[in-house]
Amino acid sequence: MATPKIILDCDPGHDDAVAILLAARQCDVLAITTVSGNAPLEMTTANALLMCQLAGLDLPVHAGADRPLLVPAAHAPRAHGATGLDGPPRPDVHLEAASNDAVDVIINTARAHDDVWLVPVGPLTNVALAIRQAPDIVERVAGISLMGGAVGPGNVTPTAEFNIWADPHAAQIVFATGAPLVRMAGLNLTHQLCVGPSETAALRAQGGIVPEFVAGLFDFYLAGYRERAGLDAAPMHDPCAVLAVTHPELFTFGARHVEVETSGDVTRGMTVADERPGTDATPNCEVAYSIDAATALELIVDAIRSYG
Ligand code: BDR
Ligand code: CA
C-alpha cells in the first residue's frame, strides 16, 4: 500500500502526542491542524509544535477552531493536566504555527491532493466547519478516520465520549456526510489498546529526548487512569485512528448507521449505532470493533523509539 496522505487534526493531549509521532513515521502528514479540546486552542497548538520540535519533525501546524460550534468550550484537565501535556518537564517552544487557518488548510489540501485521509482525534469542529464550507471535499477525501464515540459506555458521561460530547453538533455533521467514508475508533475499541508500566520502562531504558519525554507523559497519563478508573494500563485512543488508515488489516470493522445525540439531557454526545439484527438503516460508518493489540502496540512503541 502506498504511504497514505493524511491531515492529522488533533488537540494534544497525551495520546494525541503519540499519534503525531506514529503518524509522522507511518504516513505522509500533509498538515497537522489543531482544535480546542483537551486544553484551550493556544495550548493544543503549542503542544503540537512542542512534539514536532522534540521529534525534529518539519511539519506545518495550523491552528483552528478555538471553540465548538454551539456548546461552550470544555477541556479535559483531569486526564491531561492544565497544559494538556502535563507530566515531564516542559521545554520552551520555539516553533511557530504556520497559520491560524486550519479550516482553509483542510479544504485546500483536500482539493489539491487526491485521496487524502482526514484523521481527527479531537473534537470535530475543524472538520465540520470545512465540510460545511466546502461540501465538495467529502467526495475528494479517501475517508475520515476519527477517534471518538463509543458503542458502549462513555468516559465523560455514562453515554458519551469526550471528543463527541465536546462538540456534538460538529460530530453530527461529520457522521451525516453519507457513504461508509467515516471510520470510527471509539472507546469500545481504544480500550483494547493500552500502554502500561512495562512500555514506560522500556522507553525510559532506551533513553533519548523523545522516548524519555513520552515516558514522562505516560507516567502522568497512567496515574490518572489508575486514580479515576482503577486501571493499571491506559488506552492509547488517538493512535488507533492513525492505524485504522495505515494498518486496517489489524482491525475488524462493522458497517453501521451511527447518529450523534446533540441535545439529550443525559445523553448529549452519545454515538447511537444501529446494531439491530436485520436493520434496514443505511450504514454511514465503519465502526471498529476489535484490534490486534499486540501488533498495534509494537508499531506504536517502535515509532516512539525510532526518534531516539
Ligand atoms: C479522547 O479524548 C481525549 O482526552 C483523548 O485525547 C482522546 O482523543 C478520548 O476520549
Ligand atoms: Ca485527542
PDB file of C-alpha atoms and ligand atoms in Angstrom:
ATOM      1  CA  MET A   1       0.000   0.000   0.000  1.00  0.00           C
ATOM      2  CA  ALA A   2       1.283   3.492  -0.836  1.00  0.00           C
ATOM      3  CA  THR A   3       2.044   5.653   2.165  1.00  0.00           C
ATOM      4  CA  PRO A   4      -1.281   7.321   2.997  1.00  0.00           C
ATOM      5  CA  LYS A   5      -1.511  11.097   2.852  1.00  0.00           C
ATOM      6  CA  ILE A   6      -3.201  12.457   5.941  1.00  0.00           C
ATOM      7  CA  ILE A   7      -4.172  15.611   7.764  1.00  0.00           C
ATOM      8  CA  LEU A   8      -3.944  14.952  11.484  1.00  0.00           C
ATOM      9  CA  ASP A   9      -6.465  17.137  13.302  1.00  0.00           C
ATOM     10  CA  CYS A  10      -5.658  16.988  16.998  1.00  0.00           C
ATOM     11  CA  ASP A  11      -5.864  18.510  20.482  1.00  0.00           C
ATOM     12  CA  PRO A  12      -2.663  17.288  22.226  1.00  0.00           C
ATOM     13  CA  GLY A  13      -3.260  15.627  24.673  1.00  0.00           C
ATOM     14  CA  HIS A  14      -1.026  12.725  25.722  1.00  0.00           C
ATOM     15  CA  ASP A  15      -2.410  10.212  23.240  1.00  0.00           C
ATOM     16  CA  ASP A  16      -2.559  12.879  20.520  1.00  0.00           C
ATOM     17  CA  ALA A  17       1.175  13.427  21.081  1.00  0.00           C
ATOM     18  CA  VAL A  18       1.773   9.735  20.445  1.00  0.00           C
ATOM     19  CA  ALA A  19      -0.488   9.893  17.387  1.00  0.00           C
ATOM     20  CA  ILE A  20       1.719  12.668  15.984  1.00  0.00           C
ATOM     21  CA  LEU A  21       4.870  10.577  16.468  1.00  0.00           C
ATOM     22  CA  LEU A  22       3.229   7.500  14.944  1.00  0.00           C
ATOM     23  CA  ALA A  23       1.684   9.359  12.006  1.00  0.00           C
ATOM     24  CA  ALA A  24       4.962  11.028  11.116  1.00  0.00           C
ATOM     25  CA  ARG A  25       6.566   7.581  10.801  1.00  0.00           C
ATOM     26  CA  GLN A  26       3.720   5.764   9.052  1.00  0.00           C
ATOM     27  CA  CYS A  27       2.075   8.441   6.888  1.00  0.00           C
ATOM     28  CA  ASP A  28       2.759  11.350   4.610  1.00  0.00           C
ATOM     29  CA  VAL A  29       1.492  14.027   7.011  1.00  0.00           C
ATOM     30  CA  LEU A  30       0.453  16.966   4.825  1.00  0.00           C
ATOM     31  CA  ALA A  31      -0.557  19.091   7.796  1.00  0.00           C
ATOM     32  CA  ILE A  32      -1.244  18.994  11.485  1.00  0.00           C
ATOM     33  CA  THR A  33      -4.283  21.042  12.439  1.00  0.00           C
ATOM     34  CA  THR A  34      -5.240  21.858  15.994  1.00  0.00           C
ATOM     35  CA  VAL A  35      -8.526  22.393  17.767  1.00  0.00           C
ATOM     36  CA  SER A  36      -9.797  23.354  21.189  1.00  0.00           C
ATOM     37  CA  GLY A  37     -10.347  20.172  23.167  1.00  0.00           C
ATOM     38  CA  ASN A  38      -8.222  18.605  25.847  1.00  0.00           C
ATOM     39  CA  ALA A  39      -6.921  22.123  26.540  1.00  0.00           C
ATOM     40  CA  PRO A  40      -7.616  25.580  25.063  1.00  0.00           C
ATOM     41  CA  LEU A  41      -6.534  26.054  21.455  1.00  0.00           C
ATOM     42  CA  GLU A  42      -3.465  28.079  22.371  1.00  0.00           C
ATOM     43  CA  MET A  43      -2.182  25.143  24.427  1.00  0.00           C
ATOM     44  CA  THR A  44      -3.098  22.363  21.997  1.00  0.00           C
ATOM     45  CA  THR A  45      -1.309  24.291  19.242  1.00  0.00           C
ATOM     46  CA  ALA A  46       1.758  24.859  21.427  1.00  0.00           C
ATOM     47  CA  ASN A  47       1.712  21.168  22.338  1.00  0.00           C
ATOM     48  CA  ALA A  48       1.621  20.052  18.706  1.00  0.00           C
ATOM     49  CA  LEU A  49       4.525  22.390  17.991  1.00  0.00           C
ATOM     50  CA  LEU A  50       6.376  21.059  21.031  1.00  0.00           C
ATOM     51  CA  MET A  51       6.084  17.480  19.798  1.00  0.00           C
ATOM     52  CA  CYS A  52       7.363  18.500  16.360  1.00  0.00           C
ATOM     53  CA  GLN A  53      10.242  20.369  17.963  1.00  0.00           C
ATOM     54  CA  LEU A  54      11.257  17.475  20.232  1.00  0.00           C
ATOM     55  CA  ALA A  55      10.996  14.946  17.429  1.00  0.00           C
ATOM     56  CA  GLY A  56      12.645  17.142  14.804  1.00  0.00           C
ATOM     57  CA  LEU A  57       9.582  16.981  12.568  1.00  0.00           C
ATOM     58  CA  ASP A  58       9.309  19.598   9.866  1.00  0.00           C
ATOM     59  CA  LEU A  59       5.511  19.576   9.599  1.00  0.00           C
ATOM     60  CA  PRO A  60       3.220  22.597   9.227  1.00  0.00           C
ATOM     61  CA  VAL A  61       0.990  23.111  12.257  1.00  0.00           C
ATOM     62  CA  HIS A  62      -2.150  25.176  11.621  1.00  0.00           C
ATOM     63  CA  ALA A  63      -4.341  26.385  14.456  1.00  0.00           C
ATOM     64  CA  GLY A  64      -8.095  26.006  14.022  1.00  0.00           C
ATOM     65  CA  ALA A  65     -11.272  26.465  15.984  1.00  0.00           C
ATOM     66  CA  ASP A  66     -10.980  27.883  19.474  1.00  0.00           C
ATOM     67  CA  ARG A  67     -14.492  26.785  20.450  1.00  0.00           C
ATOM     68  CA  PRO A  68     -17.150  24.269  19.471  1.00  0.00           C
ATOM     69  CA  LEU A  69     -19.929  25.145  17.008  1.00  0.00           C
ATOM     70  CA  LEU A  70     -22.724  25.713  19.522  1.00  0.00           C
ATOM     71  CA  VAL A  71     -21.895  24.464  23.015  1.00  0.00           C
ATOM     72  CA  PRO A  72     -19.439  26.212  25.350  1.00  0.00           C
ATOM     73  CA  ALA A  73     -15.807  25.062  25.220  1.00  0.00           C
ATOM     74  CA  ALA A  74     -14.879  22.328  27.700  1.00  0.00           C
ATOM     75  CA  HIS A  75     -11.475  20.812  28.373  1.00  0.00           C
ATOM     76  CA  ALA A  76     -10.061  17.678  29.992  1.00  0.00           C
ATOM     77  CA  PRO A  77      -7.588  18.754  32.707  1.00  0.00           C
ATOM     78  CA  ARG A  78      -8.270  15.647  34.778  1.00  0.00           C
ATOM     79  CA  ALA A  79      -6.910  13.414  32.035  1.00  0.00           C
ATOM     80  CA  HIS A  80      -4.262  15.688  30.515  1.00  0.00           C
ATOM     81  CA  GLY A  81      -3.497  18.385  33.107  1.00  0.00           C
ATOM     82  CA  ALA A  82      -3.893  22.135  32.691  1.00  0.00           C
ATOM     83  CA  THR A  83      -1.360  22.295  29.849  1.00  0.00           C
ATOM     84  CA  GLY A  84      -2.872  19.335  28.004  1.00  0.00           C
ATOM     85  CA  LEU A  85       0.540  17.654  28.209  1.00  0.00           C
ATOM     86  CA  ASP A  86       1.274  17.598  31.927  1.00  0.00           C
ATOM     87  CA  GLY A  87       3.955  15.281  33.267  1.00  0.00           C
ATOM     88  CA  PRO A  88       7.511  15.704  32.046  1.00  0.00           C
ATOM     89  CA  PRO A  89       9.401  18.992  32.366  1.00  0.00           C
ATOM     90  CA  ARG A  90       8.170  21.248  29.583  1.00  0.00           C
ATOM     91  CA  PRO A  91      10.814  22.822  27.336  1.00  0.00           C
ATOM     92  CA  ASP A  92      10.217  26.251  25.767  1.00  0.00           C
ATOM     93  CA  VAL A  93       8.567  26.009  22.384  1.00  0.00           C
ATOM     94  CA  HIS A  94      10.498  27.784  19.625  1.00  0.00           C
ATOM     95  CA  LEU A  95       8.476  26.684  16.616  1.00  0.00           C
ATOM     96  CA  GLU A  96       5.561  28.772  15.399  1.00  0.00           C
ATOM     97  CA  ALA A  97       2.257  27.840  13.860  1.00  0.00           C
ATOM     98  CA  ALA A  98       2.184  28.080  10.063  1.00  0.00           C
ATOM     99  CA  SER A  99      -1.240  29.747  10.181  1.00  0.00           C
ATOM    100  CA  ASN A 100      -4.480  30.161  12.089  1.00  0.00           C
ATOM    101  CA  ASP A 101      -6.459  28.852   9.134  1.00  0.00           C
ATOM    102  CA  ALA A 102      -6.830  25.146   9.829  1.00  0.00           C
ATOM    103  CA  VAL A 103     -10.247  25.014   8.164  1.00  0.00           C
ATOM    104  CA  ASP A 104      -8.960  26.555   4.926  1.00  0.00           C
ATOM    105  CA  VAL A 105      -5.940  24.294   5.043  1.00  0.00           C
ATOM    106  CA  ILE A 106      -8.171  21.226   5.312  1.00  0.00           C
ATOM    107  CA  ILE A 107     -10.279  22.423   2.371  1.00  0.00           C
ATOM    108  CA  ASN A 108      -7.368  23.431   0.154  1.00  0.00           C
ATOM    109  CA  THR A 109      -5.359  20.297   0.909  1.00  0.00           C
ATOM    110  CA  ALA A 110      -8.320  18.013   0.224  1.00  0.00           C
ATOM    111  CA  ARG A 111      -8.884  19.810  -3.087  1.00  0.00           C
ATOM    112  CA  ALA A 112      -5.227  19.846  -4.101  1.00  0.00           C
ATOM    113  CA  HIS A 113      -4.430  16.182  -3.419  1.00  0.00           C
ATOM    114  CA  ASP A 114      -6.223  13.009  -4.384  1.00  0.00           C
ATOM    115  CA  ASP A 115      -7.278  10.652  -1.614  1.00  0.00           C
ATOM    116  CA  VAL A 116      -6.214  12.492   1.492  1.00  0.00           C
ATOM    117  CA  TRP A 117      -7.345  10.900   4.738  1.00  0.00           C
ATOM    118  CA  LEU A 118      -8.676  13.258   7.391  1.00  0.00           C
ATOM    119  CA  VAL A 119      -7.693  11.884  10.777  1.00  0.00           C
ATOM    120  CA  PRO A 120      -9.448  13.862  13.516  1.00  0.00           C
ATOM    121  CA  VAL A 121      -8.530  12.804  17.043  1.00  0.00           C
ATOM    122  CA  GLY A 122     -10.080  15.686  18.956  1.00  0.00           C
ATOM    123  CA  PRO A 123     -13.474  17.399  18.835  1.00  0.00           C
ATOM    124  CA  LEU A 124     -14.682  17.515  15.224  1.00  0.00           C
ATOM    125  CA  THR A 125     -15.115  21.292  14.967  1.00  0.00           C
ATOM    126  CA  ASN A 126     -12.471  21.963  12.277  1.00  0.00           C
ATOM    127  CA  VAL A 127     -13.584  19.080  10.088  1.00  0.00           C
ATOM    128  CA  ALA A 128     -17.266  20.006  10.392  1.00  0.00           C
ATOM    129  CA  LEU A 129     -16.530  23.641   9.526  1.00  0.00           C
ATOM    130  CA  ALA A 130     -14.532  22.502   6.483  1.00  0.00           C
ATOM    131  CA  ILE A 131     -17.355  20.205   5.313  1.00  0.00           C
ATOM    132  CA  ARG A 132     -19.970  22.906   5.870  1.00  0.00           C
ATOM    133  CA  GLN A 133     -17.930  25.485   3.954  1.00  0.00           C
ATOM    134  CA  ALA A 134     -16.819  23.146   1.158  1.00  0.00           C
ATOM    135  CA  PRO A 135     -19.084  20.082   0.873  1.00  0.00           C
ATOM    136  CA  ASP A 136     -17.164  19.016  -2.246  1.00  0.00           C
ATOM    137  CA  ILE A 137     -14.269  17.822  -0.080  1.00  0.00           C
ATOM    138  CA  VAL A 138     -16.365  14.858   1.066  1.00  0.00           C
ATOM    139  CA  GLU A 139     -16.016  13.418  -2.443  1.00  0.00           C
ATOM    140  CA  ARG A 140     -12.343  14.340  -2.635  1.00  0.00           C
ATOM    141  CA  VAL A 141     -11.010  12.678   0.505  1.00  0.00           C
ATOM    142  CA  ALA A 142     -10.181   8.996   0.867  1.00  0.00           C
ATOM    143  CA  GLY A 143     -12.030   8.927   4.155  1.00  0.00           C
ATOM    144  CA  ILE A 144     -12.324  10.290   7.659  1.00  0.00           C
ATOM    145  CA  SER A 145     -10.749   8.087  10.304  1.00  0.00           C
ATOM    146  CA  LEU A 146     -11.725   9.510  13.645  1.00  0.00           C
ATOM    147  CA  MET A 147     -11.165   8.761  17.283  1.00  0.00           C
ATOM    148  CA  GLY A 148     -14.398   9.412  19.053  1.00  0.00           C
ATOM    149  CA  GLY A 149     -17.603   7.978  20.347  1.00  0.00           C
ATOM    150  CA  ALA A 150     -18.316   4.586  21.800  1.00  0.00           C
ATOM    151  CA  VAL A 151     -20.523   1.607  21.175  1.00  0.00           C
ATOM    152  CA  GLY A 152     -20.941   1.058  24.877  1.00  0.00           C
ATOM    153  CA  PRO A 153     -20.067   3.183  27.897  1.00  0.00           C
ATOM    154  CA  GLY A 154     -18.675   6.699  27.547  1.00  0.00           C
ATOM    155  CA  ASN A 155     -15.956   8.364  29.555  1.00  0.00           C
ATOM    156  CA  VAL A 156     -17.056  11.948  30.139  1.00  0.00           C
ATOM    157  CA  THR A 157     -20.647  10.887  30.858  1.00  0.00           C
ATOM    158  CA  PRO A 158     -22.142   7.391  31.159  1.00  0.00           C
ATOM    159  CA  THR A 159     -23.075   7.521  27.476  1.00  0.00           C
ATOM    160  CA  ALA A 160     -20.655   9.952  25.814  1.00  0.00           C
ATOM    161  CA  GLU A 161     -17.013  10.007  24.840  1.00  0.00           C
ATOM    162  CA  PHE A 162     -15.135  13.295  25.241  1.00  0.00           C
ATOM    163  CA  ASN A 163     -14.413  14.230  21.586  1.00  0.00           C
ATOM    164  CA  ILE A 164     -18.039  13.788  20.532  1.00  0.00           C
ATOM    165  CA  TRP A 165     -19.506  15.254  23.713  1.00  0.00           C
ATOM    166  CA  ALA A 166     -17.258  18.337  23.439  1.00  0.00           C
ATOM    167  CA  ASP A 167     -18.781  19.286  20.066  1.00  0.00           C
ATOM    168  CA  PRO A 168     -21.780  17.066  19.335  1.00  0.00           C
ATOM    169  CA  HIS A 169     -23.097  19.288  16.531  1.00  0.00           C
ATOM    170  CA  ALA A 170     -19.792  19.060  14.680  1.00  0.00           C
ATOM    171  CA  ALA A 171     -19.788  15.294  15.154  1.00  0.00           C
ATOM    172  CA  GLN A 172     -23.292  15.011  13.751  1.00  0.00           C
ATOM    173  CA  ILE A 173     -22.196  16.903  10.608  1.00  0.00           C
ATOM    174  CA  VAL A 174     -19.282  14.513  10.135  1.00  0.00           C
ATOM    175  CA  PHE A 175     -21.323  11.338  10.659  1.00  0.00           C
ATOM    176  CA  ALA A 176     -24.002  12.672   8.311  1.00  0.00           C
ATOM    177  CA  THR A 177     -21.605  13.024   5.371  1.00  0.00           C
ATOM    178  CA  GLY A 178     -23.013   9.781   3.931  1.00  0.00           C
ATOM    179  CA  ALA A 179     -21.201   6.807   2.347  1.00  0.00           C
ATOM    180  CA  PRO A 180     -19.164   4.471   4.583  1.00  0.00           C
ATOM    181  CA  LEU A 181     -16.422   7.041   4.432  1.00  0.00           C
ATOM    182  CA  VAL A 182     -16.204   7.532   8.158  1.00  0.00           C
ATOM    183  CA  ARG A 183     -14.158   5.078  10.190  1.00  0.00           C
ATOM    184  CA  MET A 184     -14.815   5.270  13.911  1.00  0.00           C
ATOM    185  CA  ALA A 185     -12.364   4.203  16.595  1.00  0.00           C
ATOM    186  CA  GLY A 186     -14.480   4.610  19.705  1.00  0.00           C
ATOM    187  CA  LEU A 187     -13.841   3.723  23.328  1.00  0.00           C
ATOM    188  CA  ASN A 188     -15.087   0.145  22.791  1.00  0.00           C
ATOM    189  CA  LEU A 189     -12.053  -0.232  20.505  1.00  0.00           C
ATOM    190  CA  THR A 190      -9.432   2.026  22.048  1.00  0.00           C
ATOM    191  CA  HIS A 191      -9.673   0.380  25.465  1.00  0.00           C
ATOM    192  CA  GLN A 192      -8.282  -2.760  23.818  1.00  0.00           C
ATOM    193  CA  LEU A 193      -5.006  -0.950  23.072  1.00  0.00           C
ATOM    194  CA  CYS A 194      -3.356   0.074  26.322  1.00  0.00           C
ATOM    195  CA  VAL A 195       0.086   1.134  27.465  1.00  0.00           C
ATOM    196  CA  GLY A 196       1.292   0.312  30.944  1.00  0.00           C
ATOM    197  CA  PRO A 197       4.326   0.408  33.198  1.00  0.00           C
ATOM    198  CA  SER A 198       6.322  -2.014  31.010  1.00  0.00           C
ATOM    199  CA  GLU A 199       6.085   0.203  27.890  1.00  0.00           C
ATOM    200  CA  THR A 200       7.012   3.209  30.037  1.00  0.00           C
ATOM    201  CA  ALA A 201      10.022   1.365  31.460  1.00  0.00           C
ATOM    202  CA  ALA A 202      11.156   0.245  28.004  1.00  0.00           C
ATOM    203  CA  LEU A 203      11.090   3.817  26.701  1.00  0.00           C
ATOM    204  CA  ARG A 204      12.940   5.116  29.730  1.00  0.00           C
ATOM    205  CA  ALA A 205      15.528   2.355  29.466  1.00  0.00           C
ATOM    206  CA  GLN A 206      16.224   3.282  25.874  1.00  0.00           C
ATOM    207  CA  GLY A 207      16.764   6.944  26.746  1.00  0.00           C
ATOM    208  CA  GLY A 208      16.799   9.853  24.297  1.00  0.00           C
ATOM    209  CA  ILE A 209      14.781  13.046  24.276  1.00  0.00           C
ATOM    210  CA  VAL A 210      11.575  11.718  22.729  1.00  0.00           C
ATOM    211  CA  PRO A 211      11.351   8.311  24.485  1.00  0.00           C
ATOM    212  CA  GLU A 212      12.090   9.949  27.848  1.00  0.00           C
ATOM    213  CA  PHE A 213       9.560  12.705  27.255  1.00  0.00           C
ATOM    214  CA  VAL A 214       6.898  10.174  26.269  1.00  0.00           C
ATOM    215  CA  ALA A 215       7.759   8.043  29.328  1.00  0.00           C
ATOM    216  CA  GLY A 216       7.064  11.162  31.429  1.00  0.00           C
ATOM    217  CA  LEU A 217       3.771  11.644  29.596  1.00  0.00           C
ATOM    218  CA  PHE A 218       2.831   8.017  30.231  1.00  0.00           C
ATOM    219  CA  ASP A 219       3.597   8.371  33.973  1.00  0.00           C
ATOM    220  CA  PHE A 220       1.099  11.207  34.266  1.00  0.00           C
ATOM    221  CA  TYR A 221      -1.482   9.610  31.971  1.00  0.00           C
ATOM    222  CA  LEU A 222      -1.290   6.220  33.699  1.00  0.00           C
ATOM    223  CA  ALA A 223      -1.559   7.755  37.170  1.00  0.00           C
ATOM    224  CA  GLY A 224      -4.785   9.439  36.086  1.00  0.00           C
ATOM    225  CA  TYR A 225      -6.340   6.233  34.779  1.00  0.00           C
ATOM    226  CA  ARG A 226      -5.235   4.409  37.924  1.00  0.00           C
ATOM    227  CA  GLU A 227      -6.827   7.034  40.157  1.00  0.00           C
ATOM    228  CA  ARG A 228     -10.022   7.593  38.191  1.00  0.00           C
ATOM    229  CA  ALA A 229     -10.744   4.120  36.860  1.00  0.00           C
ATOM    230  CA  GLY A 230      -8.570   1.747  38.867  1.00  0.00           C
ATOM    231  CA  LEU A 231      -6.774   0.665  35.687  1.00  0.00           C
ATOM    232  CA  ASP A 232      -3.112  -0.379  35.553  1.00  0.00           C
ATOM    233  CA  ALA A 233      -2.910   0.349  31.851  1.00  0.00           C
ATOM    234  CA  ALA A 234      -4.213   3.319  29.887  1.00  0.00           C
ATOM    235  CA  PRO A 235      -5.829   3.384  26.443  1.00  0.00           C
ATOM    236  CA  MET A 236      -3.935   4.832  23.508  1.00  0.00           C
ATOM    237  CA  HIS A 237      -7.080   6.241  21.952  1.00  0.00           C
ATOM    238  CA  ASP A 238      -5.773   8.517  19.219  1.00  0.00           C
ATOM    239  CA  PRO A 239      -3.121   6.306  17.602  1.00  0.00           C
ATOM    240  CA  CYS A 240      -5.980   3.888  16.793  1.00  0.00           C
ATOM    241  CA  ALA A 241      -7.395   6.362  14.260  1.00  0.00           C
ATOM    242  CA  VAL A 242      -3.981   6.557  12.545  1.00  0.00           C
ATOM    243  CA  LEU A 243      -3.582   2.777  12.496  1.00  0.00           C
ATOM    244  CA  ALA A 244      -7.090   2.352  11.067  1.00  0.00           C
ATOM    245  CA  VAL A 245      -5.689   4.092   7.967  1.00  0.00           C
ATOM    246  CA  THR A 246      -2.199   2.620   7.844  1.00  0.00           C
ATOM    247  CA  HIS A 247      -2.958  -0.918   9.095  1.00  0.00           C
ATOM    248  CA  PRO A 248      -6.680  -1.617   8.576  1.00  0.00           C
ATOM    249  CA  GLU A 249      -5.898  -5.334   8.486  1.00  0.00           C
ATOM    250  CA  LEU A 250      -5.310  -5.186  12.262  1.00  0.00           C
ATOM    251  CA  PHE A 251      -8.964  -4.267  12.827  1.00  0.00           C
ATOM    252  CA  THR A 252     -12.375  -5.768  12.430  1.00  0.00           C
ATOM    253  CA  PHE A 253     -14.990  -3.258  11.330  1.00  0.00           C
ATOM    254  CA  GLY A 254     -18.750  -3.423  11.088  1.00  0.00           C
ATOM    255  CA  ALA A 255     -20.740  -1.151   8.775  1.00  0.00           C
ATOM    256  CA  ARG A 256     -23.316   0.646  10.937  1.00  0.00           C
ATOM    257  CA  HIS A 257     -25.616   3.617  10.869  1.00  0.00           C
ATOM    258  CA  VAL A 258     -24.421   5.965  13.597  1.00  0.00           C
ATOM    259  CA  GLU A 259     -26.237   9.076  14.800  1.00  0.00           C
ATOM    260  CA  VAL A 260     -24.991  11.570  17.345  1.00  0.00           C
ATOM    261  CA  GLU A 261     -27.259  12.744  20.136  1.00  0.00           C
ATOM    262  CA  THR A 262     -26.848  16.513  20.128  1.00  0.00           C
ATOM    263  CA  SER A 263     -29.305  17.652  22.756  1.00  0.00           C
ATOM    264  CA  GLY A 264     -30.319  14.902  25.192  1.00  0.00           C
ATOM    265  CA  ASP A 265     -30.275  15.957  28.829  1.00  0.00           C
ATOM    266  CA  VAL A 266     -28.432  12.807  29.866  1.00  0.00           C
ATOM    267  CA  THR A 267     -27.223  11.502  26.501  1.00  0.00           C
ATOM    268  CA  ARG A 268     -25.603  14.519  24.805  1.00  0.00           C
ATOM    269  CA  GLY A 269     -22.713  13.308  22.686  1.00  0.00           C
ATOM    270  CA  MET A 270     -23.789   9.681  22.607  1.00  0.00           C
ATOM    271  CA  THR A 271     -22.979   7.867  19.368  1.00  0.00           C
ATOM    272  CA  VAL A 272     -26.021   5.703  18.724  1.00  0.00           C
ATOM    273  CA  ALA A 273     -25.000   2.806  16.477  1.00  0.00           C
ATOM    274  CA  ASP A 274     -27.836   0.820  14.958  1.00  0.00           C
ATOM    275  CA  GLU A 275     -26.927  -2.744  15.878  1.00  0.00           C
ATOM    276  CA  ARG A 276     -30.393  -4.221  15.424  1.00  0.00           C
ATOM    277  CA  PRO A 277     -30.177  -7.519  13.596  1.00  0.00           C
ATOM    278  CA  GLY A 278     -31.696  -7.078  10.146  1.00  0.00           C
ATOM    279  CA  THR A 279     -31.931  -3.290  10.410  1.00  0.00           C
ATOM    280  CA  ASP A 280     -32.569  -1.547   7.104  1.00  0.00           C
ATOM    281  CA  ALA A 281     -30.752   1.627   8.181  1.00  0.00           C
ATOM    282  CA  THR A 282     -28.110   2.569   5.616  1.00  0.00           C
ATOM    283  CA  PRO A 283     -24.632   2.383   7.151  1.00  0.00           C
ATOM    284  CA  ASN A 284     -22.768   5.695   7.306  1.00  0.00           C
ATOM    285  CA  CYS A 285     -19.763   4.468   9.220  1.00  0.00           C
ATOM    286  CA  GLU A 286     -17.315   1.632   9.632  1.00  0.00           C
ATOM    287  CA  VAL A 287     -17.263   1.032  13.354  1.00  0.00           C
ATOM    288  CA  ALA A 288     -14.043  -0.554  14.610  1.00  0.00           C
ATOM    289  CA  TYR A 289     -14.837  -3.429  16.955  1.00  0.00           C
ATOM    290  CA  SER A 290     -11.522  -5.170  17.567  1.00  0.00           C
ATOM    291  CA  ILE A 291      -7.814  -4.683  17.059  1.00  0.00           C
ATOM    292  CA  ASP A 292      -4.733  -6.895  17.115  1.00  0.00           C
ATOM    293  CA  ALA A 293      -3.485  -5.002  20.146  1.00  0.00           C
ATOM    294  CA  ALA A 294      -0.085  -6.702  20.433  1.00  0.00           C
ATOM    295  CA  THR A 295       0.915  -5.772  16.883  1.00  0.00           C
ATOM    296  CA  ALA A 296      -0.546  -2.283  17.227  1.00  0.00           C
ATOM    297  CA  LEU A 297       1.337  -1.680  20.455  1.00  0.00           C
ATOM    298  CA  GLU A 298       4.566  -2.800  18.853  1.00  0.00           C
ATOM    299  CA  LEU A 299       4.051  -0.334  15.993  1.00  0.00           C
ATOM    300  CA  ILE A 300       3.431   2.481  18.457  1.00  0.00           C
ATOM    301  CA  VAL A 301       6.400   1.717  20.703  1.00  0.00           C
ATOM    302  CA  ASP A 302       8.687   1.214  17.688  1.00  0.00           C
ATOM    303  CA  ALA A 303       7.620   4.586  16.316  1.00  0.00           C
ATOM    304  CA  ILE A 304       8.402   6.347  19.600  1.00  0.00           C
ATOM    305  CA  ARG A 305      11.732   4.547  19.935  1.00  0.00           C
ATOM    306  CA  SER A 306      12.689   5.434  16.372  1.00  0.00           C
ATOM    307  CA  TYR A 307      13.153   9.065  17.414  1.00  0.00           C
ATOM    308  CA  GLY A 308      15.967   8.034  19.742  1.00  0.00           C
TER     309      GLY A 308
HETATM  310  C1  BDR B   1     -10.283  11.242  23.612  1.00  0.00           C
HETATM  311  O1  BDR B   1     -10.395  12.396  24.443  1.00  0.00           O
HETATM  312  C2  BDR B   1      -9.131  12.910  24.727  1.00  0.00           C
HETATM  313  O2  BDR B   1      -8.980  13.066  26.098  1.00  0.00           O
HETATM  314  C3  BDR B   1      -8.109  11.984  24.119  1.00  0.00           C
HETATM  315  O3  BDR B   1      -7.050  12.724  23.564  1.00  0.00           O
HETATM  316  C4  BDR B   1      -8.868  11.236  23.073  1.00  0.00           C
HETATM  317  O4  BDR B   1      -8.832  11.896  21.831  1.00  0.00           O
HETATM  318  C5  BDR B   1     -10.662  10.019  24.407  1.00  0.00           C
HETATM  319  O5  BDR B   1     -11.958  10.156  24.911  1.00  0.00           O
HETATM  320 CA    CA B   2      -7.345  13.732  21.365  1.00  0.00          CA
END
